[in-house]
Short mmCIF file of C-alpha atoms in Angstrom, two decimals:
data_model
loop_
_atom_site.label_atom_id
_atom_site.label_comp_id
_atom_site.label_asym_id
_atom_site.label_seq_id
_atom_site.Cartn_x
_atom_site.Cartn_y
_atom_site.Cartn_z
CA MET G 1 4.03 -10.29 8.51
CA ALA G 2 1.01 -9.54 6.43
CA ILE G 3 -2.34 -11.59 7.20
CA LYS G 4 -4.44 -12.53 4.18
CA GLY G 5 -7.60 -14.73 3.79
CA ASN G 6 -10.92 -15.35 2.64
CA LEU G 7 -14.19 -14.26 4.68
CA LYS G 8 -15.97 -17.55 4.16
CA GLU G 9 -13.12 -19.31 5.88
CA ALA G 10 -12.54 -16.93 8.54
CA SER G 11 -15.15 -14.39 9.65
CA LEU G 12 -14.35 -10.78 10.58
CA PRO G 13 -15.19 -11.20 14.20
CA ASP G 14 -12.60 -13.92 14.33
CA VAL G 15 -10.14 -11.84 12.50
CA LEU G 16 -10.39 -8.63 14.79
CA GLN G 17 -10.18 -10.96 17.67
CA LEU G 18 -7.02 -12.48 16.57
CA LEU G 19 -5.59 -8.91 15.75
CA ALA G 20 -6.71 -7.59 19.31
CA MET G 21 -5.09 -10.47 21.21
CA GLY G 22 -2.01 -9.88 19.23
CA GLN G 23 -1.91 -6.19 19.96
CA LYS G 24 -1.19 -5.69 16.05
CA THR G 25 -0.76 -2.38 14.65
CA GLY G 26 -1.62 -1.69 11.11
CA CYS G 27 -4.47 -1.81 8.38
CA LEU G 28 -7.05 -4.59 7.78
CA ALA G 29 -8.19 -4.11 4.28
CA LEU G 30 -11.37 -5.89 2.98
CA THR G 31 -13.04 -6.29 -0.12
CA ASP G 32 -16.57 -7.73 -1.09
CA ARG G 33 -17.13 -7.77 -4.89
CA SER G 34 -16.88 -3.95 -5.75
CA ASN G 35 -17.20 -2.76 -2.11
CA PHE G 36 -13.78 -1.75 0.00
CA GLY G 37 -13.32 -1.13 3.63
CA TYR G 38 -10.34 -0.94 5.88
CA VAL G 39 -10.00 -0.85 9.86
CA PHE G 40 -6.66 0.49 11.36
CA PHE G 41 -5.14 -0.76 14.51
CA GLU G 42 -2.93 0.65 17.21
CA ARG G 43 -1.89 -2.11 19.73
CA GLY G 44 -4.89 -4.26 19.05
CA ARG G 45 -7.24 -1.28 19.53
CA ILE G 46 -9.37 -0.04 16.55
CA THR G 47 -8.46 3.84 15.79
CA TYR G 48 -10.05 4.39 12.68
CA ALA G 49 -12.45 2.61 10.16
CA SER G 50 -14.08 3.77 6.62
CA ILE G 51 -16.08 2.15 3.75
CA VAL G 52 -14.92 3.63 0.33
CA ASN G 53 -17.86 5.30 -1.52
CA ARG G 54 -19.92 4.96 1.34
CA ARG G 55 -21.67 8.54 2.09
CA ASP G 56 -19.84 10.48 4.97
CA ARG G 57 -22.90 11.60 7.16
CA LEU G 58 -20.87 13.34 9.79
CA GLY G 59 -22.43 16.64 8.94
CA ASP G 60 -25.89 14.99 8.65
CA LEU G 61 -25.72 13.58 11.81
CA LEU G 62 -24.69 16.57 13.67
CA VAL G 63 -27.52 18.45 12.26
CA LYS G 64 -30.22 16.00 12.53
CA ASN G 65 -29.29 15.52 16.36
CA GLY G 66 -29.31 19.32 16.79
CA LEU G 67 -25.92 19.86 17.61
CA LEU G 68 -24.88 21.91 14.45
CA ASN G 69 -26.89 24.46 12.61
CA PRO G 70 -27.39 23.45 8.75
CA VAL G 71 -26.22 27.30 7.89
CA ASP G 72 -22.77 26.57 9.40
CA LEU G 73 -22.52 22.98 7.87
CA ALA G 74 -23.26 24.69 4.39
CA ALA G 75 -20.65 27.21 5.02
CA ALA G 76 -18.13 24.94 6.25
CA ILE G 77 -18.68 22.75 2.99
CA GLU G 78 -18.29 25.78 0.94
CA GLU G 79 -15.06 26.76 2.66
CA GLN G 80 -13.29 23.19 2.40
CA PRO G 81 -12.10 23.50 -1.06
CA ARG G 82 -9.77 26.59 0.15
CA HIS G 83 -8.29 24.35 2.75
CA PRO G 84 -7.06 21.21 1.12
CA GLY G 85 -6.18 18.59 3.68
CA VAL G 86 -8.25 20.11 6.28
CA ARG G 87 -11.35 17.94 7.16
CA LEU G 88 -14.71 19.02 7.30
CA GLY G 89 -14.90 18.29 11.42
CA GLU G 90 -11.69 20.36 11.86
CA LEU G 91 -13.10 23.39 9.96
CA LEU G 92 -16.38 23.24 11.86
CA ILE G 93 -14.32 23.35 15.25
CA ARG G 94 -12.41 26.20 13.85
CA ARG G 95 -15.81 28.02 13.12
CA GLY G 96 -16.98 27.43 16.48
CA ALA G 97 -20.04 25.34 15.23
CA ILE G 98 -19.16 22.25 17.54
CA THR G 99 -16.84 21.47 20.13
CA ARG G 100 -13.95 18.86 19.78
CA ASP G 101 -15.77 16.50 22.44
CA GLN G 102 -18.88 16.75 20.20
CA LEU G 103 -17.00 15.88 16.95
CA GLU G 104 -14.93 12.96 18.98
CA GLN G 105 -18.42 11.57 19.87
CA TYR G 106 -19.80 11.39 16.33
CA ILE G 107 -16.29 10.30 14.73
CA ARG G 108 -16.48 7.36 16.97
CA ILE G 109 -20.09 6.53 16.11
CA GLN G 110 -19.15 6.57 12.52
CA ILE G 111 -16.19 4.49 12.95
CA GLU G 112 -18.28 1.84 14.94
CA GLU G 113 -20.99 1.94 12.46
CA ALA G 114 -18.63 1.22 9.48
CA VAL G 115 -17.24 -1.72 11.77
CA TYR G 116 -20.84 -3.06 12.33
CA PHE G 117 -21.58 -2.58 8.48
CA LEU G 118 -18.41 -4.53 7.87
CA PHE G 119 -19.70 -7.47 9.99
CA THR G 120 -22.42 -8.11 7.56
CA TRP G 121 -19.87 -9.18 4.74
CA THR G 122 -19.79 -12.91 4.75
CA GLN G 123 -17.75 -13.23 1.47
CA GLY G 124 -14.82 -11.53 -0.23
CA THR G 125 -11.21 -11.17 1.12
CA PHE G 126 -9.18 -9.47 3.79
CA SER G 127 -5.77 -8.54 4.04
CA PHE G 128 -3.63 -6.95 7.08
CA GLU G 129 -0.98 -4.90 6.69
CA PRO G 130 1.35 -4.32 9.52
CA GLU G 131 2.40 -0.69 10.55
CA GLN G 132 0.33 1.16 8.17
CA ARG G 133 -1.41 3.98 9.84
CA PRO G 134 -4.41 6.34 8.59
CA GLU G 135 -3.80 9.38 6.71
CA GLU G 136 -2.50 12.32 8.08
CA GLY G 137 -5.18 14.65 9.43
CA ALA G 138 -7.66 11.82 10.54
CA MET G 139 -9.34 11.98 14.03
CA LEU G 140 -8.42 8.93 15.70
CA VAL G 141 -10.32 7.15 18.66
CA SER G 142 -9.21 4.18 20.82
CA ILE G 143 -11.91 1.38 20.74
CA ASN G 144 -11.58 -2.00 22.41
CA PRO G 145 -12.65 -4.45 19.42
CA GLU G 146 -14.05 -6.74 22.18
CA ASN G 147 -17.04 -4.31 22.90
CA LEU G 148 -17.63 -3.99 19.12
CA LEU G 149 -17.75 -7.92 18.78
CA LEU G 150 -20.38 -8.46 21.41
CA GLU G 151 -22.59 -5.59 19.82
CA GLY G 152 -21.81 -6.72 16.49
CA ALA G 153 -23.01 -10.34 17.28
CA ARG G 154 -26.19 -8.96 18.73
CA ARG G 155 -27.00 -6.71 15.81
CA ILE G 156 -26.29 -9.49 13.19
CA ASP G 157 -28.80 -11.80 15.06
CA GLU G 158 -31.35 -8.93 15.28
CA TRP G 159 -30.72 -8.04 11.62
CA SER G 160 -31.21 -11.37 10.40
CA LEU G 161 -34.84 -10.92 11.40
CA ILE G 162 -35.38 -7.35 10.43
CA GLU G 163 -34.20 -7.93 6.97
CA LYS G 164 -36.81 -10.36 6.08
CA LYS G 165 -39.18 -7.69 7.02
CA ILE G 166 -37.37 -5.04 5.29
CA PRO G 167 -35.00 -6.51 2.45
CA SER G 168 -34.16 -3.36 0.66
CA LEU G 169 -33.71 -0.07 1.73
CA ASP G 170 -35.78 1.18 -1.35
CA LEU G 171 -38.70 0.02 0.16
CA VAL G 172 -41.42 2.54 1.16
CA PHE G 173 -43.57 2.28 4.34
CA GLU G 174 -46.50 4.12 5.57
CA ILE G 175 -48.16 4.00 8.90
CA ASP G 176 -51.86 2.68 9.18
CA ARG G 177 -53.24 5.61 11.13
CA SER G 178 -56.60 3.79 11.76
CA LYS G 179 -54.72 1.73 14.53
CA PRO G 180 -54.32 3.12 18.05
CA LEU G 181 -50.76 4.39 18.61
CA ALA G 182 -51.55 5.70 22.10
CA SER G 183 -51.60 2.21 23.50
CA LEU G 184 -48.05 1.36 22.33
CA GLU G 185 -45.12 1.85 24.23
CA LEU G 186 -42.80 3.50 21.80
CA SER G 187 -39.10 3.75 22.01
CA ASP G 188 -37.22 7.33 21.38
CA ASP G 189 -36.08 6.10 18.03
CA GLN G 190 -39.45 4.98 17.20
CA ARG G 191 -40.99 8.48 17.98
CA LYS G 192 -38.16 10.08 15.85
CA ILE G 193 -39.06 8.12 12.64
CA LEU G 194 -42.79 8.37 13.18
CA PRO G 195 -43.45 11.64 11.31
CA LEU G 196 -41.14 10.46 8.44
CA ILE G 197 -43.03 7.30 7.50
CA ASP G 198 -45.50 8.88 5.07
CA GLY G 199 -45.90 6.45 2.49
CA ARG G 200 -43.53 8.38 0.13
CA ARG G 201 -39.98 8.25 1.65
CA SER G 202 -37.93 5.03 1.36
CA VAL G 203 -36.09 3.41 4.25
CA GLN G 204 -32.86 4.91 3.02
CA GLU G 205 -34.41 8.58 2.98
CA LEU G 206 -35.68 7.75 6.71
CA ILE G 207 -31.94 7.03 7.56
CA GLU G 208 -30.92 10.25 5.80
CA GLU G 209 -33.47 12.46 7.38
CA SER G 210 -33.60 11.23 10.72
CA GLY G 211 -29.84 11.38 11.69
CA MET G 212 -29.93 7.73 12.79
CA VAL G 213 -27.86 5.05 11.91
CA GLU G 214 -29.05 2.16 9.50
CA PHE G 215 -29.39 -0.66 12.20
CA ASP G 216 -31.41 1.67 14.53
CA VAL G 217 -33.93 3.06 11.88
CA GLY G 218 -34.23 -0.63 10.72
CA LYS G 219 -34.91 -1.76 14.32
CA ALA G 220 -37.61 0.89 15.20
CA LEU G 221 -39.23 0.42 11.74
CA PHE G 222 -39.30 -3.36 12.60
CA GLY G 223 -41.06 -2.71 15.79
CA TYR G 224 -43.89 -0.98 13.70
CA ILE G 225 -44.23 -3.68 11.32
CA GLN G 226 -44.43 -6.38 13.98
CA ALA G 227 -47.15 -4.46 15.76
CA GLY G 228 -49.02 -4.22 12.43
CA ILE G 229 -48.71 -0.39 12.31
CA ALA G 230 -46.63 0.02 9.30
CA HIS G 231 -46.66 -1.83 5.97
CA PRO G 232 -44.99 -1.74 2.76
CA VAL G 233 -46.65 0.48 -0.24
CA GLY G 234 -44.14 0.24 -2.63
CA ARG G 235 -40.66 0.77 -3.70
CA ARG G 236 -38.53 3.92 -4.45
CA GLN G 237 -37.15 3.62 -7.81
CA ALA G 238 -33.35 4.73 -7.61
CA GLN G 239 -33.25 7.81 -9.93
CA VAL G 240 -30.86 7.33 -12.63
CA LYS G 241 -28.81 10.52 -12.85
CA GLU G 242 -26.77 11.14 -15.89
CA VAL G 243 -23.62 12.04 -14.12
CA PRO G 244 -20.65 10.23 -15.39
CA GLN G 245 -18.32 11.76 -13.12
CA ALA G 246 -19.97 10.22 -10.13
CA ARG G 247 -19.45 6.86 -11.53
CA ILE G 248 -16.00 7.44 -12.54
CA ASP G 249 -15.16 8.85 -8.97
CA GLU G 250 -16.78 5.84 -7.53
CA HIS G 251 -14.45 3.55 -9.39
CA ARG G 252 -11.52 5.81 -8.83
CA ASN G 253 -11.89 5.90 -5.34
CA LEU G 254 -11.93 2.23 -5.07
CA GLY G 255 -8.71 1.87 -7.22
CA VAL G 256 -7.02 4.30 -4.93
CA ALA G 257 -8.04 2.28 -2.11
CA PHE G 258 -7.18 -1.10 -3.46
CA TYR G 259 -3.67 0.79 -4.55
CA ARG G 260 -2.87 1.85 -1.15
CA THR G 261 -3.29 -1.54 0.51
CA ALA G 262 -1.29 -3.25 -2.30
CA MET G 263 -4.48 -5.12 -3.88
CA TYR G 264 -3.18 -4.29 -7.19
CA ASP G 265 -5.10 -6.75 -9.48
CA GLU G 266 -8.27 -5.20 -7.90
CA ALA G 267 -7.00 -1.75 -8.48
CA THR G 268 -6.09 -2.55 -11.94
CA ARG G 269 -9.71 -3.64 -12.48
CA GLU G 270 -10.94 -0.40 -11.34
CA PHE G 271 -8.57 1.98 -12.94
CA ARG G 272 -9.17 0.15 -16.42
CA ARG G 273 -12.87 0.87 -15.76
CA VAL G 274 -12.29 4.41 -15.11
CA ALA G 275 -10.03 4.50 -18.59
CA GLU G 276 -13.03 2.99 -20.16
CA LEU G 277 -15.68 5.27 -19.17
CA GLN G 278 -13.29 8.10 -19.59
CA PRO G 279 -10.82 7.57 -22.70
CA ARG G 280 -8.63 10.72 -22.19
CA ASN G 281 -8.49 10.33 -18.16
CA VAL G 282 -4.75 10.76 -17.42
CA ASP G 283 -5.00 9.97 -13.79
CA ALA G 284 -6.16 6.52 -14.24
CA ARG G 285 -3.56 5.64 -16.67
CA PHE G 286 -0.82 7.01 -14.56
CA HIS G 287 -2.18 4.86 -11.57
CA LEU G 288 -2.08 1.73 -14.00
CA ALA G 289 1.51 2.43 -14.67
CA LEU G 290 2.45 2.66 -10.92
CA ILE G 291 0.72 -0.43 -10.48
CA GLY G 292 3.01 -1.97 -13.09
CA LEU G 293 5.95 -0.49 -11.48
CA ARG G 294 4.90 -2.00 -8.03
CA LYS G 295 4.40 -5.38 -9.66
CA GLY G 296 7.50 -5.23 -11.34
CA ASP G 297 5.63 -5.31 -14.68
CA ASP G 298 7.90 -2.61 -16.24
CA ARG G 299 6.60 -2.86 -19.87
CA PHE G 300 2.97 -2.78 -18.63
CA ALA G 301 4.15 0.39 -16.71
CA LEU G 302 5.66 1.92 -19.96
CA ARG G 303 2.43 1.45 -21.87
CA TYR G 304 0.57 3.50 -19.81
CA LEU G 305 3.12 5.81 -19.25
CA ARG G 306 3.34 6.57 -22.93
CA GLU G 307 -0.41 7.17 -23.26
CA VAL G 308 -0.36 9.67 -20.17
CA VAL G 309 2.17 11.77 -22.32
CA GLU G 310 0.15 11.46 -25.51
CA ILE G 311 -2.90 12.61 -23.67
CA GLY G 312 -1.54 14.97 -21.19
CA GLY G 313 1.58 16.10 -22.51
CA PRO G 314 4.96 15.93 -21.08
CA ARG G 315 5.31 15.66 -17.13
CA ALA G 316 8.37 15.33 -15.02
CA THR G 317 6.80 12.71 -12.76
CA VAL G 318 5.78 10.53 -15.72
CA PHE G 319 9.67 10.69 -17.50
CA HIS G 320 11.03 9.95 -14.06
CA SER G 321 8.78 6.87 -13.83
CA MET G 322 9.75 5.91 -17.31
CA SER G 323 13.30 6.08 -16.41
CA LEU G 324 13.03 3.76 -13.51
CA ALA G 325 10.85 1.17 -15.73
CA LEU G 326 13.64 1.42 -18.51
CA GLU G 327 16.41 0.98 -16.06
CA ARG G 328 15.01 -2.32 -14.77
CA LEU G 329 14.70 -3.53 -18.21
CA GLY G 330 18.24 -2.95 -18.57
CA ARG G 331 17.74 -0.19 -20.97
CA VAL G 332 20.18 2.14 -19.26
CA ALA G 333 20.73 4.58 -22.32
CA ASP G 334 17.09 5.21 -22.74
CA ALA G 335 16.61 5.36 -19.11
CA ARG G 336 19.08 8.25 -19.06
CA LEU G 337 17.21 10.05 -21.93
CA ALA G 338 13.89 9.82 -20.03
CA ALA G 339 15.75 11.26 -16.91
CA ASP G 340 17.16 14.05 -18.80
CA GLU G 341 13.68 14.91 -19.99
CA ALA G 342 12.25 14.87 -16.37
CA LEU G 343 15.33 16.93 -15.58
CA LYS G 344 14.39 19.64 -17.90
CA LEU G 345 10.84 19.82 -16.57
CA ALA G 346 11.86 19.80 -12.91
CA PRO G 347 15.44 20.60 -12.55
CA LYS G 348 15.39 21.05 -8.82
CA ARG G 349 13.28 17.82 -7.81
CA PRO G 350 15.31 15.60 -5.72
CA GLN G 351 14.14 12.35 -6.97
CA VAL G 352 14.60 13.21 -10.54
CA LEU G 353 18.45 14.18 -9.70
CA LEU G 354 18.96 11.08 -7.53
CA SER G 355 17.57 8.87 -10.35
CA ARG G 356 19.66 10.71 -12.98
CA ALA G 357 22.86 10.49 -10.87
CA VAL G 358 22.43 6.66 -10.43
CA LEU G 359 22.00 6.36 -14.25
CA LEU G 360 25.04 8.05 -14.81
CA LEU G 361 27.12 5.82 -12.64
CA LYS G 362 25.54 2.69 -14.19
CA ALA G 363 26.61 4.11 -17.62
CA GLY G 364 30.13 4.40 -16.37
CA GLU G 365 30.31 8.09 -16.24
CA ALA G 366 31.99 8.17 -12.82
CA HIS G 367 33.00 11.83 -12.71
CA GLU G 368 29.61 13.33 -14.04
CA ALA G 369 27.72 10.84 -11.48
CA ALA G 370 29.83 12.23 -8.60
CA GLU G 371 29.07 15.72 -9.46
CA ALA G 372 25.26 14.78 -10.03
CA PHE G 373 25.15 13.31 -6.58
CA ARG G 374 26.68 16.47 -5.28
CA GLU G 375 24.17 18.55 -6.90
CA TYR G 376 21.46 16.45 -5.24
CA ARG G 377 23.14 16.98 -1.90
CA ARG G 378 23.18 20.74 -2.59
CA VAL G 379 19.37 20.93 -3.27
CA MET G 380 18.72 18.79 -0.21
CA GLU G 381 20.67 21.13 2.01
CA GLY G 382 19.81 20.77 5.49
CA LYS G 383 17.31 17.69 4.92
CA ARG G 384 17.80 14.04 5.71
CA VAL G 385 18.97 12.08 2.69
CA PRO G 386 17.93 8.48 2.17
CA PRO G 387 20.20 5.60 2.31
CA ALA G 388 20.06 4.89 -1.52
CA TYR G 389 21.95 8.41 -2.10
CA TYR G 390 24.63 7.33 0.21
CA ALA G 391 24.90 3.77 -1.08
CA PHE G 392 25.41 4.88 -4.80
CA ALA G 393 27.34 8.05 -4.11
CA VAL G 394 30.15 6.12 -2.31
CA LEU G 395 30.57 4.06 -5.39
CA ALA G 396 30.38 7.11 -7.49
CA GLU G 397 33.26 8.91 -5.48
CA ALA G 398 35.55 5.69 -5.50
CA ALA G 399 35.08 5.22 -9.31
CA ALA G 400 35.79 9.05 -9.91
CA GLY G 401 39.24 8.23 -8.21
CA ALA G 402 38.32 9.70 -4.69
CA PRO G 403 38.51 6.46 -2.58
CA ASP G 404 38.98 8.51 0.86
CA ALA G 405 36.24 11.09 -0.03
CA ALA G 406 33.83 7.78 -0.62
CA ILE G 407 34.89 6.31 2.75
CA ARG G 408 34.05 9.41 4.64
CA LEU G 409 30.73 9.60 2.76
CA GLY G 410 30.18 5.78 3.80
CA GLU G 411 31.06 6.65 7.53
CA GLU G 412 28.66 9.74 7.47
CA ALA G 413 26.04 7.08 5.80
CA ILE G 414 26.33 4.69 8.85
CA ALA G 415 25.99 7.37 11.37
CA GLN G 416 22.75 8.53 9.72
CA HIS G 417 21.48 4.95 8.63
CA PRO G 418 23.04 2.07 10.65
CA HIS G 419 21.04 -0.51 9.41
CA ALA G 420 21.32 0.30 5.75
CA ALA G 421 22.79 -2.96 4.25
CA PRO G 422 23.60 -1.60 0.87
CA VAL G 423 25.51 1.15 2.25
CA TYR G 424 27.68 -1.44 4.06
CA LEU G 425 27.86 -3.50 0.89
CA HIS G 426 29.22 -0.62 -1.14
CA LEU G 427 31.48 0.65 1.47
CA GLY G 428 33.06 -2.89 1.51
CA SER G 429 33.79 -2.80 -2.17
CA VAL G 430 35.80 0.46 -1.57
CA TYR G 431 37.84 -1.04 1.01
CA GLU G 432 38.49 -3.92 -1.12
CA ARG G 433 39.81 -1.74 -3.83
CA LYS G 434 42.11 -0.01 -1.57
CA GLY G 435 43.32 -3.45 -0.48
CA SER G 436 41.94 -3.23 3.11
CA TRP G 437 40.71 -6.69 3.11
CA GLU G 438 39.70 -7.13 6.77
CA LYS G 439 37.73 -4.14 6.80
CA ALA G 440 35.99 -5.22 3.45
CA GLU G 441 35.09 -8.45 5.01
CA ALA G 442 33.69 -6.78 8.13
CA MET G 443 31.57 -4.65 6.13
CA TYR G 444 30.05 -7.37 4.02
CA ARG G 445 29.38 -9.40 7.00
CA ARG G 446 27.43 -6.33 8.37
CA ALA G 447 25.45 -5.99 5.10
CA ALA G 448 24.50 -9.77 5.05
CA ASP G 449 23.39 -9.42 8.96
CA GLU G 450 21.36 -6.27 8.35
CA ASP G 451 19.48 -7.77 5.21
CA ARG G 452 19.37 -11.67 5.02
CA GLU G 453 17.64 -11.54 1.73
CA LEU G 454 20.13 -9.32 -0.08
CA PRO G 455 22.13 -11.97 -2.29
CA GLN G 456 24.86 -9.67 -3.35
CA ALA G 457 25.83 -9.20 0.33
CA HIS G 458 26.15 -12.93 0.89
CA LYS G 459 27.87 -13.19 -2.25
CA ALA G 460 30.42 -10.41 -1.42
CA LEU G 461 31.11 -12.01 1.88
CA GLY G 462 31.46 -15.42 0.06
CA ASP G 463 34.09 -13.75 -2.19
CA ALA G 464 36.00 -12.31 0.84
CA LEU G 465 35.95 -15.58 2.59
CA TYR G 466 37.16 -17.59 -0.45
CA ARG G 467 39.93 -15.16 -1.06
CA ARG G 468 41.28 -16.02 2.37
CA GLY G 469 40.76 -19.75 2.10
CA ALA G 470 37.79 -20.14 4.49
CA TYR G 471 36.31 -22.31 1.87
CA ASP G 472 33.50 -23.98 3.87
CA ASP G 473 32.06 -20.59 5.12
CA ALA G 474 32.54 -19.31 1.55
CA ALA G 475 30.34 -22.18 0.25
CA GLU G 476 27.70 -21.71 2.91
CA CYS G 477 27.47 -17.78 1.90
CA TYR G 478 27.40 -18.76 -2.09
CA GLY G 479 24.72 -21.09 -1.40
CA ARG G 480 22.68 -18.70 0.22
CA ALA G 481 23.34 -15.92 -2.64
CA ALA G 482 22.35 -18.49 -5.17
CA ARG G 483 18.94 -19.54 -3.64
CA LEU G 484 18.09 -15.95 -3.26
CA ASN G 485 18.89 -15.16 -6.83
CA PRO G 486 19.92 -18.11 -8.93
CA ARG G 487 21.05 -15.87 -11.92
CA LEU G 488 23.34 -13.87 -9.73
CA GLY G 489 26.55 -14.75 -11.55
CA ASP G 490 28.50 -17.38 -13.23
CA ASP G 491 31.34 -16.69 -10.84
CA VAL G 492 29.16 -17.84 -7.93
CA TYR G 493 28.93 -21.25 -9.51
CA PHE G 494 32.37 -21.35 -10.55
CA ARG G 495 33.69 -20.85 -7.14
CA MET G 496 31.27 -23.08 -5.57
CA GLY G 497 32.47 -25.94 -8.20
CA ASN G 498 35.89 -24.95 -7.12
CA ILE G 499 35.12 -25.70 -3.56
CA HIS G 500 33.48 -28.99 -4.05
CA TYR G 501 36.39 -30.04 -6.61
CA LYS G 502 38.98 -29.26 -3.61
CA ARG G 503 36.60 -31.54 -1.37
CA MET G 504 37.21 -34.21 -4.33
CA GLU G 505 33.35 -34.12 -5.04
CA ARG G 506 33.84 -34.10 -8.55
CA GLN G 507 30.45 -34.97 -9.87
CA GLN G 508 28.86 -31.77 -7.76
CA ALA G 509 31.83 -29.54 -9.08
CA VAL G 510 30.91 -30.54 -12.72
CA GLU G 511 27.18 -29.94 -12.15
CA LEU G 512 28.06 -26.33 -10.66
CA TRP G 513 30.23 -25.36 -13.53
CA ARG G 514 27.70 -26.36 -16.07
CA LYS G 515 25.55 -23.93 -14.35
CA ALA G 516 28.09 -21.23 -14.68
CA LEU G 517 28.63 -22.23 -18.20
CA GLU G 518 24.60 -21.73 -18.72
CA ILE G 519 25.04 -18.36 -17.30
CA ASN G 520 28.14 -17.19 -19.33
CA PRO G 521 28.87 -19.61 -22.34
CA GLN G 522 32.05 -17.34 -22.83
CA ASN G 523 33.84 -18.25 -19.64
CA SER G 524 36.61 -20.21 -21.01
CA VAL G 525 38.13 -21.05 -17.65
CA VAL G 526 34.89 -22.88 -16.60
CA ARG G 527 35.07 -24.61 -20.20
CA THR G 528 38.49 -25.76 -19.49
CA ASN G 529 37.86 -27.12 -16.21
CA LEU G 530 34.75 -28.99 -17.38
CA GLU G 531 36.71 -30.44 -20.13
CA LEU G 532 39.64 -31.82 -18.12
CA VAL G 533 37.38 -33.07 -14.92
CA GLU G 534 34.85 -34.77 -17.75
CA SER G 535 37.70 -36.42 -19.45
CA VAL G 536 38.73 -37.99 -16.13
CA LEU G 537 35.26 -38.90 -15.07
CA ARG G 538 34.79 -40.83 -18.48
#
């Protein structure tokens, strides 16, 4: 179950403690205005953390701490584009520049520092999505959150004092050389930054050039300020670089991070900003379309999908997405045309083949649909096929006049996907067509048990129970189906009305028949029942 909240009402340390105590596995996403970070958990222990658009300083840290030669770092960075998906640290290990133990040590430091930085966020929102894991290839650690909570609390207390003297990382400090330093007991960190405090470097530059983390630099500099040795001499004005792509990438990175954690409103804001800054950016518009599909706003999705085609030309993925949106809007013929266009561009792409086969089935072209499902299966030779294939292919075979083949396919589906409710639901309908009423009811019951939120399963089970006269049980199933989807069908309310009428509950029967007539004004049987009963009630 997802956990959501506001950082003003529940602090990050409290949330971490809750996830640790509950031994949760998943991703905790946090947003503070235009900042975004996430922390991954595995059985209550932190395995990974990162902050979007915060500079990855792994290479710098390794160089500044004498573990990595700058030449090796530059060579690995240059090599990285030739190995997509391989992270910088892994390339450095392959080159023999560092050991895996050294890499893990500094990965751990980066993760800890990311969490400590997140502790400073006092406003914004958080959302925990269970069972989400880091991207493939990410180097994971195992950190007890309790240890970070203690250190984080200490840092927050200390930083509240430090930031009074160092309110901005743009400040520039210099050392007063007229004062004796020999009498001071300097920490290792203070000795390390001393040569860098020259009246020209900002605090941010001290951090970057020392290879130390923000907190350690701030604490060391604070000691000099308190001793009267260092004092501010100005502020480094951020250099305004005319690099629109950098700003675009920043918004895009945030948009992708929000999208992956289902924060769709925030993702929409970021991708719209990208589209404003770069009017012909296809990627931003395609992501906006995907957000529309995820939110169920298919017209919103279609708007941006059309723009993608206008700007970037025809693409199989775009036409495939169009077909999904059009299908959900009930425009099956248009969806079929979009699927055909996708098929021309990608004739062997499994997702396209499967979508087109489903559309053929919905259009009533049973034989063509059955053959389309077989073609999909040929393309997927040797690969595990999803439950959706089986659920619809079973119907296609039955509709094409091959119920035995449909049943064999359904049995194979159950062996492969024993918890797929739609498979049981559709296989039940095949048994029903063959007159195997007991088997059909058993399939419907299993579908309802596997997915308590699938209204069609409860309706189908209700129909089976109604047919054999188990009216009380049927009424319970119909009631659940109607609560899950009040517009599921006029026949649900018609039969519920019949059951109440048999119980001599005529007023309830009338109310239910009226609902049936609202859904389908052409239902003459319901209209006749209403007229007869209402005339008696008068």
